[in-house]
PDB file of C-alpha atoms in Angstrom:
ATOM      1  CA  MET A   1      -0.038  -0.105   0.018  1.00  0.00           C
ATOM      2  CA  ASN A   2       1.489   3.289  -1.211  1.00  0.00           C
ATOM      3  CA  ASN A   3       1.848   6.195   0.735  1.00  0.00           C
ATOM      4  CA  ASN A   4      -0.969   8.323  -0.844  1.00  0.00           C
ATOM      5  CA  LEU A   5      -3.211   5.333  -0.684  1.00  0.00           C
ATOM      6  CA  ASN A   6      -2.435   5.054   3.057  1.00  0.00           C
ATOM      7  CA  THR A   7      -2.967   8.935   3.405  1.00  0.00           C
ATOM      8  CA  LEU A   8      -6.438   8.015   1.841  1.00  0.00           C
ATOM      9  CA  ILE A   9      -7.204   5.415   4.076  1.00  0.00           C
ATOM     10  CA  GLU A  10      -6.718   7.231   7.170  1.00  0.00           C
ATOM     11  CA  THR A  11      -8.731  10.808   5.911  1.00  0.00           C
ATOM     12  CA  ALA A  12     -11.506   8.077   5.370  1.00  0.00           C
ATOM     13  CA  ILE A  13     -11.093   6.277   8.891  1.00  0.00           C
ATOM     14  CA  GLN A  14     -10.711  10.094  10.500  1.00  0.00           C
ATOM     15  CA  ASN A  15     -13.952  11.084   8.670  1.00  0.00           C
ATOM     16  CA  GLN A  16     -15.987   8.001   9.547  1.00  0.00           C
ATOM     17  CA  MET A  17     -16.558   6.828   6.167  1.00  0.00           C
ATOM     18  CA  ILE A  18     -18.285   3.304   5.528  1.00  0.00           C
ATOM     19  CA  ILE A  19     -18.177   1.488   2.049  1.00  0.00           C
ATOM     20  CA  CYS A  20     -21.344   0.428   0.964  1.00  0.00           C
ATOM     21  CA  LEU A  21     -21.132  -2.522  -1.651  1.00  0.00           C
ATOM     22  CA  THR A  22     -24.835  -3.613  -3.101  1.00  0.00           C
ATOM     23  CA  GLY A  23     -26.208  -5.054  -5.957  1.00  0.00           C
ATOM     24  CA  PRO A  24     -28.686  -7.542  -7.011  1.00  0.00           C
ATOM     25  CA  THR A  25     -28.723 -11.109  -6.062  1.00  0.00           C
ATOM     26  CA  ALA A  26     -26.010 -13.406  -7.653  1.00  0.00           C
ATOM     27  CA  ALA A  27     -24.085 -10.340  -9.135  1.00  0.00           C
ATOM     28  CA  GLY A  28     -21.042 -11.163  -6.774  1.00  0.00           C
ATOM     29  CA  LYS A  29     -21.082  -9.211  -3.923  1.00  0.00           C
ATOM     30  CA  THR A  30     -19.363 -11.536  -1.505  1.00  0.00           C
ATOM     31  CA  SER A  31     -16.198 -12.427  -3.674  1.00  0.00           C
ATOM     32  CA  LEU A  32     -15.498  -8.422  -4.521  1.00  0.00           C
ATOM     33  CA  ALA A  33     -15.841  -8.003  -0.673  1.00  0.00           C
ATOM     34  CA  MET A  34     -13.340 -10.877   0.044  1.00  0.00           C
ATOM     35  CA  THR A  35     -11.266  -9.056  -2.625  1.00  0.00           C
ATOM     36  CA  LEU A  36     -11.776  -5.654  -1.358  1.00  0.00           C
ATOM     37  CA  SER A  37     -10.795  -7.129   2.851  1.00  0.00           C
ATOM     38  CA  ASP A  38      -7.464  -8.437   1.016  1.00  0.00           C
ATOM     39  CA  SER A  39      -6.249  -5.051   0.423  1.00  0.00           C
ATOM     40  CA  LEU A  40      -7.999  -2.511   2.596  1.00  0.00           C
ATOM     41  CA  PRO A  41      -8.453  -1.968   6.336  1.00  0.00           C
ATOM     42  CA  VAL A  42     -12.096  -3.343   6.756  1.00  0.00           C
ATOM     43  CA  GLU A  43     -14.761  -4.875   8.673  1.00  0.00           C
ATOM     44  CA  ILE A  44     -17.422  -6.665   6.987  1.00  0.00           C
ATOM     45  CA  ILE A  45     -21.160  -5.993   8.122  1.00  0.00           C
ATOM     46  CA  SER A  46     -23.647  -8.453   6.192  1.00  0.00           C
ATOM     47  CA  VAL A  47     -26.645  -6.638   4.927  1.00  0.00           C
ATOM     48  CA  ASP A  48     -28.575  -9.587   3.799  1.00  0.00           C
ATOM     49  CA  SER A  49     -32.097 -10.138   5.562  1.00  0.00           C
ATOM     50  CA  ALA A  50     -31.436 -13.799   4.711  1.00  0.00           C
ATOM     51  CA  LEU A  51     -27.998 -14.189   6.195  1.00  0.00           C
ATOM     52  CA  ILE A  52     -28.531 -13.242   9.514  1.00  0.00           C
ATOM     53  CA  TYR A  53     -30.569 -17.215   9.793  1.00  0.00           C
ATOM     54  CA  ARG A  54     -28.560 -20.342  11.436  1.00  0.00           C
ATOM     55  CA  GLN A  55     -28.239 -23.401   9.530  1.00  0.00           C
ATOM     56  CA  MET A  56     -29.566 -21.947   6.433  1.00  0.00           C
ATOM     57  CA  ASN A  57     -26.369 -21.477   4.265  1.00  0.00           C
ATOM     58  CA  ILE A  58     -27.445 -22.751   1.062  1.00  0.00           C
ATOM     59  CA  GLY A  59     -30.521 -21.542  -0.317  1.00  0.00           C
ATOM     60  CA  THR A  60     -28.849 -17.827   1.111  1.00  0.00           C
ATOM     61  CA  ALA A  61     -25.837 -18.475  -0.681  1.00  0.00           C
ATOM     62  CA  LYS A  62     -24.254 -18.135   2.614  1.00  0.00           C
ATOM     63  CA  PRO A  63     -20.484 -17.740   2.309  1.00  0.00           C
ATOM     64  CA  SER A  64     -18.844 -20.994   3.740  1.00  0.00           C
ATOM     65  CA  LYS A  65     -17.160 -21.681   6.899  1.00  0.00           C
ATOM     66  CA  SER A  66     -14.089 -21.252   5.662  1.00  0.00           C
ATOM     67  CA  GLU A  67     -14.570 -18.110   3.772  1.00  0.00           C
ATOM     68  CA  LEU A  68     -16.314 -17.033   6.958  1.00  0.00           C
ATOM     69  CA  SER A  69     -13.436 -17.759   8.802  1.00  0.00           C
ATOM     70  CA  LEU A  70     -10.978 -15.780   6.636  1.00  0.00           C
ATOM     71  CA  TYR A  71     -13.115 -13.145   6.028  1.00  0.00           C
ATOM     72  CA  PRO A  72     -15.818 -12.368   8.799  1.00  0.00           C
ATOM     73  CA  HIS A  73     -19.084 -11.128   8.542  1.00  0.00           C
ATOM     74  CA  HIS A  74     -20.886  -9.184  11.288  1.00  0.00           C
ATOM     75  CA  LEU A  75     -24.598  -9.941  11.415  1.00  0.00           C
ATOM     76  CA  VAL A  76     -24.686 -13.302   9.994  1.00  0.00           C
ATOM     77  CA  ASP A  77     -26.190 -16.377  11.923  1.00  0.00           C
ATOM     78  CA  ILE A  78     -27.561 -14.303  14.453  1.00  0.00           C
ATOM     79  CA  CYS A  79     -31.066 -15.591  14.742  1.00  0.00           C
ATOM     80  CA  ASP A  80     -32.617 -19.214  14.613  1.00  0.00           C
ATOM     81  CA  PRO A  81     -35.185 -19.247  11.850  1.00  0.00           C
ATOM     82  CA  THR A  82     -38.217 -19.165  14.094  1.00  0.00           C
ATOM     83  CA  GLN A  83     -37.228 -15.903  15.049  1.00  0.00           C
ATOM     84  CA  THR A  84     -38.147 -12.543  13.378  1.00  0.00           C
ATOM     85  CA  TYR A  85     -35.750  -9.259  12.981  1.00  0.00           C
ATOM     86  CA  SER A  86     -36.732  -5.940  12.110  1.00  0.00           C
ATOM     87  CA  THR A  87     -35.536  -2.898  10.130  1.00  0.00           C
ATOM     88  CA  ALA A  88     -34.937  -1.156  13.113  1.00  0.00           C
ATOM     89  CA  ARG A  89     -32.645  -3.706  15.000  1.00  0.00           C
ATOM     90  CA  PHE A  90     -30.637  -3.979  11.899  1.00  0.00           C
ATOM     91  CA  VAL A  91     -30.236  -0.050  12.301  1.00  0.00           C
ATOM     92  CA  GLU A  92     -29.463  -0.235  16.017  1.00  0.00           C
ATOM     93  CA  GLN A  93     -27.107  -2.954  15.672  1.00  0.00           C
ATOM     94  CA  THR A  94     -25.522  -1.666  12.627  1.00  0.00           C
ATOM     95  CA  THR A  95     -24.837   2.045  14.001  1.00  0.00           C
ATOM     96  CA  SER A  96     -23.117   0.165  17.060  1.00  0.00           C
ATOM     97  CA  LEU A  97     -20.865  -2.058  14.861  1.00  0.00           C
ATOM     98  CA  ILE A  98     -19.857   0.984  12.693  1.00  0.00           C
ATOM     99  CA  ASN A  99     -18.659   3.083  15.514  1.00  0.00           C
ATOM    100  CA  GLU A 100     -16.808   0.288  17.050  1.00  0.00           C
ATOM    101  CA  ILE A 101     -15.174  -0.563  13.399  1.00  0.00           C
ATOM    102  CA  HIS A 102     -14.014   3.391  13.246  1.00  0.00           C
ATOM    103  CA  GLN A 103     -12.816   2.855  16.812  1.00  0.00           C
ATOM    104  CA  ARG A 104     -10.525   0.175  15.660  1.00  0.00           C
ATOM    105  CA  ASN A 105      -9.135   2.648  12.743  1.00  0.00           C
ATOM    106  CA  LYS A 106     -10.908   0.580   9.949  1.00  0.00           C
ATOM    107  CA  LEU A 107     -13.326   0.848   7.344  1.00  0.00           C
ATOM    108  CA  PRO A 108     -16.801  -0.524   7.339  1.00  0.00           C
ATOM    109  CA  LEU A 109     -17.661  -2.598   4.491  1.00  0.00           C
ATOM    110  CA  LEU A 110     -21.365  -3.003   4.425  1.00  0.00           C
ATOM    111  CA  VAL A 111     -22.671  -5.522   1.490  1.00  0.00           C
ATOM    112  CA  GLY A 112     -25.766  -6.944   0.321  1.00  0.00           C
ATOM    113  CA  GLY A 113     -28.711  -6.620  -1.264  1.00  0.00           C
ATOM    114  CA  THR A 114     -31.606  -5.947   1.504  1.00  0.00           C
ATOM    115  CA  MET A 115     -32.211  -2.589  -0.057  1.00  0.00           C
ATOM    116  CA  LEU A 116     -34.676  -1.334   2.936  1.00  0.00           C
ATOM    117  CA  TYR A 117     -31.882  -2.124   5.382  1.00  0.00           C
ATOM    118  CA  PHE A 118     -29.579   0.254   3.284  1.00  0.00           C
ATOM    119  CA  ARG A 119     -32.311   2.967   2.784  1.00  0.00           C
ATOM    120  CA  ALA A 120     -32.754   3.059   6.527  1.00  0.00           C
ATOM    121  CA  LEU A 121     -29.507   3.156   7.755  1.00  0.00           C
ATOM    122  CA  LEU A 122     -28.688   5.712   5.347  1.00  0.00           C
ATOM    123  CA  PHE A 123     -31.736   7.993   5.295  1.00  0.00           C
ATOM    124  CA  GLY A 124     -33.746   6.966   8.162  1.00  0.00           C
ATOM    125  CA  ILE A 125     -36.897   5.149   9.068  1.00  0.00           C
ATOM    126  CA  SER A 126     -40.682   6.699   8.574  1.00  0.00           C
ATOM    127  CA  ASP A 127     -42.152   7.622  11.936  1.00  0.00           C
ATOM    128  CA  LEU A 128     -44.394   4.557  12.085  1.00  0.00           C
ATOM    129  CA  PRO A 129     -46.522   3.872  15.109  1.00  0.00           C
ATOM    130  CA  LYS A 130     -45.679   1.090  17.386  1.00  0.00           C
ATOM    131  CA  ALA A 131     -47.406  -1.827  17.280  1.00  0.00           C
ATOM    132  CA  ASN A 132     -51.124  -2.249  18.550  1.00  0.00           C
ATOM    133  CA  GLU A 133     -51.334  -5.522  19.976  1.00  0.00           C
ATOM    134  CA  GLN A 134     -55.369  -5.487  19.564  1.00  0.00           C
ATOM    135  CA  ILE A 135     -55.343  -4.147  16.058  1.00  0.00           C
ATOM    136  CA  ARG A 136     -53.008  -7.024  15.300  1.00  0.00           C
ATOM    137  CA  GLN A 137     -55.964  -9.612  16.954  1.00  0.00           C
ATOM    138  CA  GLN A 138     -58.366  -8.335  15.231  1.00  0.00           C
ATOM    139  CA  LEU A 139     -56.385  -8.699  12.167  1.00  0.00           C
ATOM    140  CA  SER A 140     -55.491 -12.265  12.725  1.00  0.00           C
ATOM    141  CA  GLU A 141     -58.633 -13.545  13.172  1.00  0.00           C
ATOM    142  CA  GLN A 142     -59.950 -12.291  10.599  1.00  0.00           C
ATOM    143  CA  ALA A 143     -57.433 -13.651   8.471  1.00  0.00           C
ATOM    144  CA  ALA A 144     -57.895 -16.956  10.064  1.00  0.00           C
ATOM    145  CA  GLU A 145     -61.687 -16.744   9.142  1.00  0.00           C
ATOM    146  CA  PHE A 146     -61.309 -15.335   5.470  1.00  0.00           C
ATOM    147  CA  GLY A 147     -57.448 -15.939   4.677  1.00  0.00           C
ATOM    148  CA  TRP A 148     -54.539 -13.399   3.641  1.00  0.00           C
ATOM    149  CA  ILE A 149     -55.443 -13.108   0.355  1.00  0.00           C
ATOM    150  CA  TYR A 150     -58.609 -11.586   1.866  1.00  0.00           C
ATOM    151  CA  LEU A 151     -56.755  -9.437   3.677  1.00  0.00           C
ATOM    152  CA  HIS A 152     -54.539  -8.074   0.930  1.00  0.00           C
ATOM    153  CA  GLU A 153     -57.362  -7.121  -1.175  1.00  0.00           C
ATOM    154  CA  GLN A 154     -57.991  -4.925   1.782  1.00  0.00           C
ATOM    155  CA  LEU A 155     -54.758  -3.395   1.587  1.00  0.00           C
ATOM    156  CA  LYS A 156     -55.380  -3.182  -2.424  1.00  0.00           C
ATOM    157  CA  GLN A 157     -58.195  -1.015  -1.586  1.00  0.00           C
ATOM    158  CA  ILE A 158     -56.349   1.196   1.441  1.00  0.00           C
ATOM    159  CA  ASP A 159     -52.937   1.646  -0.053  1.00  0.00           C
ATOM    160  CA  PRO A 160     -52.652   0.455  -3.486  1.00  0.00           C
ATOM    161  CA  VAL A 161     -49.175   1.403  -3.770  1.00  0.00           C
ATOM    162  CA  ALA A 162     -47.954  -0.748  -0.711  1.00  0.00           C
ATOM    163  CA  SER A 163     -50.250  -3.516  -2.179  1.00  0.00           C
ATOM    164  CA  LYS A 164     -48.172  -4.231  -5.317  1.00  0.00           C
ATOM    165  CA  ARG A 165     -44.915  -4.164  -3.240  1.00  0.00           C
ATOM    166  CA  ILE A 166     -46.152  -6.514  -0.384  1.00  0.00           C
ATOM    167  CA  HIS A 167     -46.661 -10.125  -2.052  1.00  0.00           C
ATOM    168  CA  PRO A 168     -49.937 -11.756  -1.014  1.00  0.00           C
ATOM    169  CA  ASN A 169     -48.288 -14.448   0.921  1.00  0.00           C
ATOM    170  CA  ASP A 170     -46.271 -11.914   3.086  1.00  0.00           C
ATOM    171  CA  PRO A 171     -48.453 -11.689   6.254  1.00  0.00           C
ATOM    172  CA  GLN A 172     -46.469  -9.999   8.653  1.00  0.00           C
ATOM    173  CA  ARG A 173     -46.337  -7.244   6.097  1.00  0.00           C
ATOM    174  CA  ILE A 174     -49.978  -6.796   4.757  1.00  0.00           C
ATOM    175  CA  GLN A 175     -50.656  -7.212   8.872  1.00  0.00           C
ATOM    176  CA  ARG A 176     -48.609  -4.212   9.237  1.00  0.00           C
ATOM    177  CA  ALA A 177     -49.307  -2.217   6.829  1.00  0.00           C
ATOM    178  CA  LEU A 178     -53.174  -2.572   7.819  1.00  0.00           C
ATOM    179  CA  GLU A 179     -52.046  -2.090  11.251  1.00  0.00           C
ATOM    180  CA  VAL A 180     -50.739   1.484  10.731  1.00  0.00           C
ATOM    181  CA  PHE A 181     -53.705   2.423   8.395  1.00  0.00           C
ATOM    182  CA  HIS A 182     -55.923   1.436  11.360  1.00  0.00           C
ATOM    183  CA  ILE A 183     -53.984   2.945  13.746  1.00  0.00           C
ATOM    184  CA  THR A 184     -53.395   6.169  12.061  1.00  0.00           C
ATOM    185  CA  GLY A 185     -56.308   6.864   9.379  1.00  0.00           C
ATOM    186  CA  LYS A 186     -53.446   7.123   6.475  1.00  0.00           C
ATOM    187  CA  SER A 187     -51.800   4.310   4.651  1.00  0.00           C
ATOM    188  CA  LEU A 188     -48.328   3.491   4.874  1.00  0.00           C
ATOM    189  CA  THR A 189     -47.411   4.960   1.808  1.00  0.00           C
ATOM    190  CA  GLN A 190     -48.635   8.338   3.107  1.00  0.00           C
ATOM    191  CA  LEU A 191     -46.791   7.994   5.913  1.00  0.00           C
ATOM    192  CA  GLN A 192     -43.563   7.413   4.242  1.00  0.00           C
ATOM    193  CA  GLN A 193     -43.876   9.942   1.749  1.00  0.00           C
ATOM    194  CA  GLU A 194     -44.607  12.582   4.267  1.00  0.00           C
ATOM    195  CA  SER A 195     -41.167  11.578   6.546  1.00  0.00           C
ATOM    196  CA  GLN A 196     -38.739  13.838   5.378  1.00  0.00           C
ATOM    197  CA  PRO A 197     -35.535  11.768   4.924  1.00  0.00           C
ATOM    198  CA  GLN A 198     -32.846  12.329   7.041  1.00  0.00           C
ATOM    199  CA  GLN A 199     -28.903  13.446   5.479  1.00  0.00           C
ATOM    200  CA  PRO A 200     -26.910   9.863   6.207  1.00  0.00           C
ATOM    201  CA  PRO A 201     -25.474   9.861   9.613  1.00  0.00           C
ATOM    202  CA  TRP A 202     -21.828   9.318   7.690  1.00  0.00           C
ATOM    203  CA  PRO A 203     -19.831  10.179   4.446  1.00  0.00           C
ATOM    204  CA  SER A 204     -20.711   6.950   2.382  1.00  0.00           C
ATOM    205  CA  LEU A 205     -19.237   5.760  -0.668  1.00  0.00           C
ATOM    206  CA  SER A 206     -21.398   3.486  -2.550  1.00  0.00           C
ATOM    207  CA  VAL A 207     -20.815   1.106  -4.965  1.00  0.00           C
ATOM    208  CA  ALA A 208     -23.054  -1.888  -6.738  1.00  0.00           C
ATOM    209  CA  ILE A 209     -22.335  -4.282  -9.089  1.00  0.00           C
ATOM    210  CA  ALA A 210     -23.905  -6.304 -11.542  1.00  0.00           C
ATOM    211  CA  PRO A 211     -23.555  -7.672 -15.024  1.00  0.00           C
ATOM    212  CA  SER A 212     -23.915  -5.617 -18.139  1.00  0.00           C
ATOM    213  CA  SER A 213     -26.479  -7.775 -19.293  1.00  0.00           C
ATOM    214  CA  ARG A 214     -29.792  -8.453 -17.664  1.00  0.00           C
ATOM    215  CA  GLU A 215     -29.891 -11.768 -19.435  1.00  0.00           C
ATOM    216  CA  VAL A 216     -26.388 -12.643 -18.068  1.00  0.00           C
ATOM    217  CA  LEU A 217     -27.747 -11.601 -14.504  1.00  0.00           C
ATOM    218  CA  ARG A 218     -30.706 -14.075 -15.322  1.00  0.00           C
ATOM    219  CA  GLU A 219     -28.721 -17.111 -16.507  1.00  0.00           C
ATOM    220  CA  ARG A 220     -26.207 -16.707 -13.253  1.00  0.00           C
ATOM    221  CA  ILE A 221     -29.165 -16.537 -11.317  1.00  0.00           C
ATOM    222  CA  ALA A 222     -30.390 -20.151 -12.733  1.00  0.00           C
ATOM    223  CA  GLN A 223     -26.932 -21.423 -12.493  1.00  0.00           C
ATOM    224  CA  ARG A 224     -26.717 -20.853  -9.109  1.00  0.00           C
ATOM    225  CA  PHE A 225     -30.184 -22.026  -8.065  1.00  0.00           C
ATOM    226  CA  HIS A 226     -28.599 -25.741  -9.983  1.00  0.00           C
ATOM    227  CA  ILE A 227     -25.630 -25.341  -7.635  1.00  0.00           C
ATOM    228  CA  MET A 228     -27.765 -25.210  -4.526  1.00  0.00           C
ATOM    229  CA  LEU A 229     -29.533 -28.149  -5.615  1.00  0.00           C
ATOM    230  CA  GLU A 230     -26.338 -29.773  -6.038  1.00  0.00           C
ATOM    231  CA  GLN A 231     -25.083 -28.991  -2.827  1.00  0.00           C
ATOM    232  CA  GLY A 232     -27.937 -30.192  -0.772  1.00  0.00           C
ATOM    233  CA  PHE A 233     -30.564 -27.904  -0.545  1.00  0.00           C
ATOM    234  CA  GLU A 234     -33.372 -30.095  -0.309  1.00  0.00           C
ATOM    235  CA  GLU A 235     -31.612 -31.892   2.600  1.00  0.00           C
ATOM    236  CA  GLU A 236     -30.814 -28.788   4.524  1.00  0.00           C
ATOM    237  CA  VAL A 237     -34.930 -27.786   3.977  1.00  0.00           C
ATOM    238  CA  LYS A 238     -35.866 -31.300   5.562  1.00  0.00           C
ATOM    239  CA  MET A 239     -33.707 -30.833   8.342  1.00  0.00           C
ATOM    240  CA  LEU A 240     -34.853 -27.061   9.090  1.00  0.00           C
ATOM    241  CA  LYS A 241     -38.642 -28.541   9.052  1.00  0.00           C
ATOM    242  CA  HIS A 242     -37.354 -31.049  11.615  1.00  0.00           C
ATOM    243  CA  GLN A 243     -35.325 -29.310  13.410  1.00  0.00           C
ATOM    244  CA  TYR A 244     -37.613 -25.961  14.088  1.00  0.00           C
ATOM    245  CA  ASN A 245     -41.197 -25.503  14.537  1.00  0.00           C
ATOM    246  CA  LEU A 246     -41.645 -23.602  10.890  1.00  0.00           C
ATOM    247  CA  ASN A 247     -44.441 -22.551   8.855  1.00  0.00           C
ATOM    248  CA  LEU A 248     -44.347 -20.615   5.912  1.00  0.00           C
ATOM    249  CA  ASN A 249     -45.892 -17.600   7.131  1.00  0.00           C
ATOM    250  CA  MET A 250     -42.123 -16.863   8.980  1.00  0.00           C
ATOM    251  CA  PRO A 251     -39.663 -14.457   7.640  1.00  0.00           C
ATOM    252  CA  SER A 252     -37.308 -17.137   7.068  1.00  0.00           C
ATOM    253  CA  MET A 253     -39.604 -19.444   5.016  1.00  0.00           C
ATOM    254  CA  ARG A 254     -40.184 -16.284   2.555  1.00  0.00           C
ATOM    255  CA  CYS A 255     -36.700 -16.058   1.859  1.00  0.00           C
ATOM    256  CA  VAL A 256     -36.402 -17.107  -2.045  1.00  0.00           C
ATOM    257  CA  GLY A 257     -36.018 -20.695  -2.851  1.00  0.00           C
ATOM    258  CA  TYR A 258     -36.778 -21.719   0.487  1.00  0.00           C
ATOM    259  CA  ARG A 259     -41.167 -21.659   0.067  1.00  0.00           C
ATOM    260  CA  GLN A 260     -40.768 -23.523  -3.401  1.00  0.00           C
ATOM    261  CA  MET A 261     -38.893 -26.317  -2.040  1.00  0.00           C
ATOM    262  CA  TRP A 262     -40.983 -26.664   0.979  1.00  0.00           C
ATOM    263  CA  GLN A 263     -44.278 -26.811  -1.261  1.00  0.00           C
ATOM    264  CA  TYR A 264     -42.060 -29.552  -3.111  1.00  0.00           C
ATOM    265  CA  GLN A 265     -41.554 -31.256  -0.137  1.00  0.00           C
ATOM    266  CA  GLU A 266     -45.302 -31.064   0.604  1.00  0.00           C
ATOM    267  CA  LYS A 267     -46.207 -32.192  -3.115  1.00  0.00           C
ATOM    268  CA  GLU A 268     -47.835 -29.292  -3.790  1.00  0.00           C
ATOM    269  CA  LEU A 269     -45.367 -28.946  -6.804  1.00  0.00           C
ATOM    270  CA  ASP A 270     -43.241 -31.179  -8.952  1.00  0.00           C
ATOM    271  CA  TYR A 271     -39.642 -31.200  -8.986  1.00  0.00           C
ATOM    272  CA  GLN A 272     -39.512 -29.114 -12.248  1.00  0.00           C
ATOM    273  CA  GLU A 273     -42.176 -26.669 -11.176  1.00  0.00           C
ATOM    274  CA  MET A 274     -40.258 -26.024  -8.155  1.00  0.00           C
ATOM    275  CA  ILE A 275     -36.930 -25.255  -9.827  1.00  0.00           C
ATOM    276  CA  PHE A 276     -39.440 -23.139 -12.174  1.00  0.00           C
ATOM    277  CA  ARG A 277     -40.252 -20.875  -9.356  1.00  0.00           C
ATOM    278  CA  GLY A 278     -37.645 -20.854  -7.301  1.00  0.00           C
ATOM    279  CA  ILE A 279     -35.778 -19.298 -10.253  1.00  0.00           C
ATOM    280  CA  THR A 280     -38.507 -17.185 -11.231  1.00  0.00           C
ATOM    281  CA  ALA A 281     -38.953 -15.707  -7.960  1.00  0.00           C
ATOM    282  CA  THR A 282     -35.153 -15.261  -7.388  1.00  0.00           C
ATOM    283  CA  ARG A 283     -35.291 -13.029 -10.627  1.00  0.00           C
ATOM    284  CA  GLN A 284     -38.240 -10.825  -9.488  1.00  0.00           C
ATOM    285  CA  LEU A 285     -36.213 -10.503  -6.642  1.00  0.00           C
ATOM    286  CA  ALA A 286     -33.469  -9.196  -8.703  1.00  0.00           C
ATOM    287  CA  LYS A 287     -35.644  -7.006 -10.345  1.00  0.00           C
ATOM    288  CA  ARG A 288     -37.044  -5.540  -7.399  1.00  0.00           C
ATOM    289  CA  GLN A 289     -33.380  -4.815  -6.102  1.00  0.00           C
ATOM    290  CA  MET A 290     -32.581  -3.196  -9.448  1.00  0.00           C
ATOM    291  CA  THR A 291     -35.731  -0.941  -8.950  1.00  0.00           C
ATOM    292  CA  TRP A 292     -34.193   0.478  -5.770  1.00  0.00           C
ATOM    293  CA  LEU A 293     -30.520   0.803  -6.858  1.00  0.00           C
ATOM    294  CA  ARG A 294     -31.916   3.178  -9.877  1.00  0.00           C
ATOM    295  CA  SER A 295     -32.970   5.180  -7.204  1.00  0.00           C
ATOM    296  CA  TRP A 296     -30.018   5.105  -4.980  1.00  0.00           C
ATOM    297  CA  PRO A 297     -28.220   8.798  -5.099  1.00  0.00           C
ATOM    298  CA  ASP A 298     -24.624   9.037  -6.170  1.00  0.00           C
ATOM    299  CA  LEU A 299     -24.173   5.102  -6.933  1.00  0.00           C
ATOM    300  CA  ASN A 300     -20.896   3.891  -8.736  1.00  0.00           C
ATOM    301  CA  TRP A 301     -21.144   0.753 -10.892  1.00  0.00           C
ATOM    302  CA  LEU A 302     -18.850  -1.813 -11.677  1.00  0.00           C
ATOM    303  CA  GLU A 303     -19.315  -4.872 -13.891  1.00  0.00           C
ATOM    304  CA  THR A 304     -19.511  -7.970 -12.916  1.00  0.00           C
ATOM    305  CA  ASP A 305     -17.254  -9.995 -15.114  1.00  0.00           C
ATOM    306  CA  ASP A 306     -14.739  -6.719 -15.573  1.00  0.00           C
ATOM    307  CA  PRO A 307     -11.141  -8.851 -15.194  1.00  0.00           C
ATOM    308  CA  ASP A 308      -9.941  -5.266 -13.243  1.00  0.00           C
ATOM    309  CA  ILE A 309     -12.968  -4.663 -11.408  1.00  0.00           C
ATOM    310  CA  PHE A 310     -10.709  -4.519  -8.166  1.00  0.00           C
ATOM    311  CA  GLY A 311      -8.744  -1.383  -9.857  1.00  0.00           C
ATOM    312  CA  LYS A 312     -11.829   0.164 -10.948  1.00  0.00           C
ATOM    313  CA  PHE A 313     -12.950   0.318  -7.233  1.00  0.00           C
ATOM    314  CA  MET A 314      -9.953   1.909  -6.494  1.00  0.00           C
ATOM    315  CA  VAL A 315     -10.294   4.209  -8.985  1.00  0.00           C
ATOM    316  CA  ILE A 316     -13.607   5.094  -7.333  1.00  0.00           C
ATOM    317  CA  PHE A 317     -12.616   5.162  -3.851  1.00  0.00           C
ATOM    318  CA  HIS A 318      -9.662   7.419  -4.923  1.00  0.00           C
ATOM    319  CA  SER A 319     -11.876  10.173  -6.839  1.00  0.00           C
ATOM    320  CA  LYS A 320     -14.573   9.772  -3.679  1.00  0.00           C
ATOM    321  CA  LEU A 321     -11.565  11.343  -1.514  1.00  0.00           C
ATOM    322  CA  THR A 322     -10.016  13.052  -3.913  1.00  0.00           C
ATOM    323  CA  GLN A 323     -12.562  15.283  -5.996  1.00  0.00           C
ATOM    324  CA  ASN A 324     -15.648  14.842  -3.518  1.00  0.00           C
ATOM    325  CA  PRO A 325     -13.671  15.585  -0.382  1.00  0.00           C
ATOM    326  CA  ILE A 326     -15.760  14.198   2.874  1.00  0.00           C
TER     327      ILE A 326
END
């Protein structure tokens, strides 16, 4: 590391800069993060709502035990699959980690594709009401009687924007959106629009990695799903069902691929349909991620298959710290 780069890194640390590395699923974020760790004084913080779960390794494309040993990730394997984990908790834990990493004279490298986590951390969480157990109970009773599809139709009438974003098979978020409306008389979308985004608490360098072609990304997603099957994804889901008291309404089982494998094991889908739906769900996730990324301010892009991707990153890093001093 030359003296000029050392000076830049010291400046970044002194000014409490963070590096945000994001991109769609299967784009190569983890690989690039490990490459950066080889040359820069960083600590990796996972920004991934699936990697938080213990024993969900194959279907989440979690780094291997040996990779995690060489490149430790904060916020990986912190919850059992039966537990829930909120965006607010992510922000609280990550804020604390960022401060600790800076105190160790290192740079926090936030890596992942859960865009809601990134947005909440950098721009704040909307000022929403606290949970109301009475309203939640009423909604749960309605769901038990009429089904979550019925409640999703209610949400569609109240908040058509949120209903497009929230899947009919996502009871937790349907319940929360309806709860907010019943408490405040305003839709979740209206409250979020009224909430003024805050300035990011840290200067940040934001970088996204993705293939240059959408078709290449679609093919990478399909290839990775088939690799997961070869690695024992089916056996992993069987183990999870045996070890934990799980159901398809839990956040862990809404991770892409897990629902489809569950349905196959319950004989609701045949094997080929499970593969098709698993790949399709993952591609839809990537599409949503790309939509989020297009609205991310000051985002720098890198190409997945660029042979000089590290060099291109360092050009961006240098430019951030010289042309746009923090």
